[in-house]
């Protein structure tokens, strides 16, 4: 910052976007280098990431019922809301596989004594156009409870079916 005798329109026009002329505390004319601002990112990958973020954000409204309750319960006592966790998981999946993960809309647990079987209602979204492709019902087959107890990660984050398809649930 440097003190200037007088601020004129010629000076402002000559050094536009290089120097910033203003009155310090309303009485002292000064000049400083123009503040560097980040340019708006418009690379193709960043545009695509912004579009995917918007699609994943819109899909939070589609989650209802038991799935919504589970998301809210798992976020209880944490700083981030369930929507932030949902978006973060979806963006991590997109960053790794370059496609939007299937989204769990509803589920049913059928108990075949003593082991459960899951029926999952999934929605797939096309990342390129943001349109819903399909709503499909997947069944996981009978799951051994001993495997669930050995599995140390939280089951709400990702569920894998027989084909190895990862689901945002």
mmCIF file of C-alpha atoms in Angstrom:
data_model
loop_
_atom_site.group_PDB
_atom_site.id
_atom_site.type_symbol
_atom_site.label_atom_id
_atom_site.label_comp_id
_atom_site.label_asym_id
_atom_site.label_seq_id
_atom_site.Cartn_x
_atom_site.Cartn_y
_atom_site.Cartn_z
ATOM 1 C CA UNK A 1 0.000 0.000 0.000
ATOM 2 C CA UNK A 2 1.345 3.388 -0.998
ATOM 3 C CA UNK A 3 0.092 6.919 -0.404
ATOM 4 C CA UNK A 4 -0.939 8.848 -3.529
ATOM 5 C CA UNK A 5 -1.319 12.636 -3.873
ATOM 6 C CA UNK A 6 -4.583 12.511 -5.774
ATOM 7 C CA UNK A 7 -6.793 9.780 -7.250
ATOM 8 C CA UNK A 8 -7.870 10.603 -10.802
ATOM 9 C CA UNK A 9 -10.002 8.778 -13.318
ATOM 10 C CA UNK A 10 -6.998 8.620 -15.676
ATOM 11 C CA UNK A 11 -4.988 6.685 -13.081
ATOM 12 C CA UNK A 12 -7.868 4.307 -12.467
ATOM 13 C CA UNK A 13 -8.329 3.679 -16.201
ATOM 14 C CA UNK A 14 -4.598 3.275 -16.869
ATOM 15 C CA UNK A 15 -4.025 0.715 -14.105
ATOM 16 C CA UNK A 16 -7.368 -1.045 -14.223
ATOM 17 C CA UNK A 17 -7.168 -4.573 -12.703
ATOM 18 C CA UNK A 18 -3.514 -4.013 -11.768
ATOM 19 C CA UNK A 19 -3.813 -1.455 -8.998
ATOM 20 C CA UNK A 20 -6.647 -0.543 -6.687
ATOM 21 C CA UNK A 21 -7.079 3.142 -5.808
ATOM 22 C CA UNK A 22 -9.197 3.963 -2.776
ATOM 23 C CA UNK A 23 -9.526 6.294 0.218
ATOM 24 C CA UNK A 24 -8.115 4.800 3.409
ATOM 25 C CA UNK A 25 -10.447 5.612 6.337
ATOM 26 C CA UNK A 26 -12.145 8.080 3.995
ATOM 27 C CA UNK A 27 -9.357 10.698 4.193
ATOM 28 C CA UNK A 28 -6.079 9.347 2.816
ATOM 29 C CA UNK A 29 -5.764 8.417 -0.908
ATOM 30 C CA UNK A 30 -3.800 5.163 -1.291
ATOM 31 C CA UNK A 31 -2.999 2.567 -3.940
ATOM 32 C CA UNK A 32 -2.442 -1.168 -3.604
ATOM 33 C CA UNK A 33 -1.920 -4.065 -5.957
ATOM 34 C CA UNK A 34 -5.166 -5.412 -7.274
ATOM 35 C CA UNK A 35 -6.290 -8.287 -5.068
ATOM 36 C CA UNK A 36 -5.679 -11.605 -6.755
ATOM 37 C CA UNK A 37 -8.864 -13.586 -6.973
ATOM 38 C CA UNK A 38 -9.165 -17.135 -8.077
ATOM 39 C CA UNK A 39 -10.442 -17.496 -11.578
ATOM 40 C CA UNK A 40 -13.622 -19.433 -12.126
ATOM 41 C CA UNK A 41 -12.657 -22.987 -12.895
ATOM 42 C CA UNK A 42 -13.909 -24.073 -16.268
ATOM 43 C CA UNK A 43 -11.849 -27.087 -17.182
ATOM 44 C CA UNK A 44 -13.943 -29.911 -18.551
ATOM 45 C CA UNK A 45 -13.285 -32.115 -15.519
ATOM 46 C CA UNK A 46 -14.317 -29.375 -13.084
ATOM 47 C CA UNK A 47 -17.483 -28.661 -15.051
ATOM 48 C CA UNK A 48 -18.335 -32.346 -14.964
ATOM 49 C CA UNK A 49 -17.628 -32.530 -11.216
ATOM 50 C CA UNK A 50 -19.889 -29.524 -10.576
ATOM 51 C CA UNK A 51 -22.677 -31.150 -12.593
ATOM 52 C CA UNK A 52 -22.316 -34.445 -10.718
ATOM 53 C CA UNK A 53 -22.344 -32.594 -7.383
ATOM 54 C CA UNK A 54 -25.622 -30.951 -8.398
ATOM 55 C CA UNK A 55 -27.158 -34.286 -9.406
ATOM 56 C CA UNK A 56 -26.110 -35.950 -6.144
ATOM 57 C CA UNK A 57 -27.431 -32.972 -4.145
ATOM 58 C CA UNK A 58 -30.821 -33.199 -5.869
ATOM 59 C CA UNK A 59 -31.020 -36.922 -5.196
ATOM 60 C CA UNK A 60 -31.023 -36.338 -1.410
ATOM 61 C CA UNK A 61 -34.682 -35.293 -1.738
ATOM 62 C CA UNK A 62 -35.610 -38.706 -3.156
ATOM 63 C CA UNK A 63 -34.492 -40.574 -0.044
ATOM 64 C CA UNK A 64 -37.448 -41.262 2.229
ATOM 65 C CA UNK A 65 -38.714 -43.634 4.878
ATOM 66 C CA UNK A 66 -36.396 -46.074 6.607
ATOM 67 C CA UNK A 67 -33.364 -45.106 4.546
ATOM 68 C CA UNK A 68 -33.754 -41.450 5.557
ATOM 69 C CA UNK A 69 -34.146 -42.437 9.214
ATOM 70 C CA UNK A 70 -30.955 -44.495 9.009
ATOM 71 C CA UNK A 71 -29.017 -41.591 7.467
ATOM 72 C CA UNK A 72 -30.266 -39.207 10.173
ATOM 73 C CA UNK A 73 -29.513 -41.669 12.989
ATOM 74 C CA UNK A 74 -25.956 -42.310 11.794
ATOM 75 C CA UNK A 75 -25.237 -38.562 11.654
ATOM 76 C CA UNK A 76 -26.578 -37.878 15.166
ATOM 77 C CA UNK A 77 -23.901 -36.317 17.373
ATOM 78 C CA UNK A 78 -21.580 -35.459 14.465
ATOM 79 C CA UNK A 79 -20.731 -32.054 13.122
ATOM 80 C CA UNK A 80 -21.625 -32.725 9.511
ATOM 81 C CA UNK A 81 -25.210 -33.238 8.449
ATOM 82 C CA UNK A 82 -26.280 -36.451 6.741
ATOM 83 C CA UNK A 83 -26.583 -34.615 3.409
ATOM 84 C CA UNK A 84 -22.909 -33.612 3.582
ATOM 85 C CA UNK A 85 -21.856 -37.197 4.260
ATOM 86 C CA UNK A 86 -24.105 -38.409 1.431
ATOM 87 C CA UNK A 87 -22.651 -35.910 -1.043
ATOM 88 C CA UNK A 88 -19.098 -36.656 0.072
ATOM 89 C CA UNK A 89 -19.552 -40.403 -0.377
ATOM 90 C CA UNK A 90 -21.127 -39.888 -3.788
ATOM 91 C CA UNK A 91 -18.348 -37.566 -4.958
ATOM 92 C CA UNK A 92 -15.642 -39.970 -3.751
ATOM 93 C CA UNK A 93 -17.320 -42.759 -5.712
ATOM 94 C CA UNK A 94 -17.558 -40.535 -8.797
ATOM 95 C CA UNK A 95 -13.905 -39.538 -8.452
ATOM 96 C CA UNK A 96 -12.848 -43.169 -8.428
ATOM 97 C CA UNK A 97 -15.172 -44.714 -11.045
ATOM 98 C CA UNK A 98 -16.373 -41.670 -13.067
ATOM 99 C CA UNK A 99 -20.023 -42.624 -12.691
ATOM 100 C CA UNK A 100 -22.750 -41.736 -10.234
ATOM 101 C CA UNK A 101 -23.302 -44.536 -7.709
ATOM 102 C CA UNK A 102 -26.659 -46.297 -7.570
ATOM 103 C CA UNK A 103 -28.737 -44.716 -4.808
ATOM 104 C CA UNK A 104 -30.621 -46.812 -2.271
ATOM 105 C CA UNK A 105 -34.246 -45.647 -2.065
ATOM 106 C CA UNK A 106 -35.746 -48.436 0.037
ATOM 107 C CA UNK A 107 -34.865 -51.829 1.464
ATOM 108 C CA UNK A 108 -36.494 -54.907 2.964
ATOM 109 C CA UNK A 109 -34.897 -57.449 5.255
ATOM 110 C CA UNK A 110 -36.230 -60.992 5.001
ATOM 111 C CA UNK A 111 -35.072 -63.356 7.698
ATOM 112 C CA UNK A 112 -34.368 -66.913 6.667
ATOM 113 C CA UNK A 113 -33.593 -68.370 10.067
ATOM 114 C CA UNK A 114 -30.939 -67.529 11.203
ATOM 115 C CA UNK A 115 -29.552 -65.476 8.286
ATOM 116 C CA UNK A 116 -31.055 -62.401 6.539
ATOM 117 C CA UNK A 117 -31.571 -61.590 2.871
ATOM 118 C CA UNK A 118 -31.740 -57.985 1.654
ATOM 119 C CA UNK A 119 -33.965 -56.610 -1.104
ATOM 120 C CA UNK A 120 -32.721 -53.214 -2.253
ATOM 121 C CA UNK A 121 -34.626 -50.696 -4.400
ATOM 122 C CA UNK A 122 -31.915 -48.833 -6.305
ATOM 123 C CA UNK A 123 -32.024 -45.884 -8.640
ATOM 124 C CA UNK A 124 -29.357 -45.475 -11.278
ATOM 125 C CA UNK A 125 -28.646 -42.029 -12.732
ATOM 126 C CA UNK A 126 -26.805 -41.278 -15.957
ATOM 127 C CA UNK A 127 -23.908 -38.944 -15.123
ATOM 128 C CA UNK A 128 -23.737 -37.448 -18.598
ATOM 129 C CA UNK A 129 -27.310 -36.215 -18.812
ATOM 130 C CA UNK A 130 -28.508 -36.371 -15.192
ATOM 131 C CA UNK A 131 -31.537 -38.460 -16.119
ATOM 132 C CA UNK A 132 -32.840 -41.374 -14.116
ATOM 133 C CA UNK A 133 -32.033 -44.546 -15.961
ATOM 134 C CA UNK A 134 -33.831 -47.214 -13.988
ATOM 135 C CA UNK A 135 -35.206 -48.196 -10.638
ATOM 136 C CA UNK A 136 -34.292 -51.805 -10.001
ATOM 137 C CA UNK A 137 -34.713 -54.276 -7.177
ATOM 138 C CA UNK A 138 -31.585 -56.204 -6.250
ATOM 139 C CA UNK A 139 -31.461 -59.128 -3.879
ATOM 140 C CA UNK A 140 -28.236 -59.859 -2.075
ATOM 141 C CA UNK A 141 -28.870 -63.499 -1.395
ATOM 142 C CA UNK A 142 -28.627 -64.975 2.068
ATOM 143 C CA UNK A 143 -25.963 -63.263 4.169
ATOM 144 C CA UNK A 144 -24.150 -65.119 6.927
ATOM 145 C CA UNK A 145 -24.477 -63.190 10.210
ATOM 146 C CA UNK A 146 -20.964 -64.215 11.250
ATOM 147 C CA UNK A 147 -19.628 -62.281 8.224
ATOM 148 C CA UNK A 148 -21.506 -59.158 9.320
ATOM 149 C CA UNK A 149 -20.014 -59.316 12.822
ATOM 150 C CA UNK A 150 -16.517 -59.721 11.373
ATOM 151 C CA UNK A 151 -16.996 -56.767 9.052
ATOM 152 C CA UNK A 152 -15.603 -53.778 10.918
ATOM 153 C CA UNK A 153 -16.696 -50.876 8.697
ATOM 154 C CA UNK A 154 -20.127 -49.353 9.056
ATOM 155 C CA UNK A 155 -22.692 -51.037 6.846
ATOM 156 C CA UNK A 156 -24.638 -47.828 6.148
ATOM 157 C CA UNK A 157 -21.870 -46.349 3.999
ATOM 158 C CA UNK A 158 -21.529 -48.968 1.293
ATOM 159 C CA UNK A 159 -23.301 -52.233 0.647
ATOM 160 C CA UNK A 160 -21.888 -54.640 -1.906
ATOM 161 C CA UNK A 161 -24.121 -57.110 -3.688
ATOM 162 C CA UNK A 162 -23.165 -60.366 -5.391
ATOM 163 C CA UNK A 163 -21.819 -58.630 -8.522
ATOM 164 C CA UNK A 164 -19.605 -56.318 -6.453
ATOM 165 C CA UNK A 165 -21.732 -53.269 -7.298
ATOM 166 C CA UNK A 166 -21.224 -50.499 -4.757
ATOM 167 C CA UNK A 167 -24.343 -48.681 -3.635
ATOM 168 C CA UNK A 168 -24.714 -45.280 -1.994
ATOM 169 C CA UNK A 169 -26.843 -46.314 0.965
#
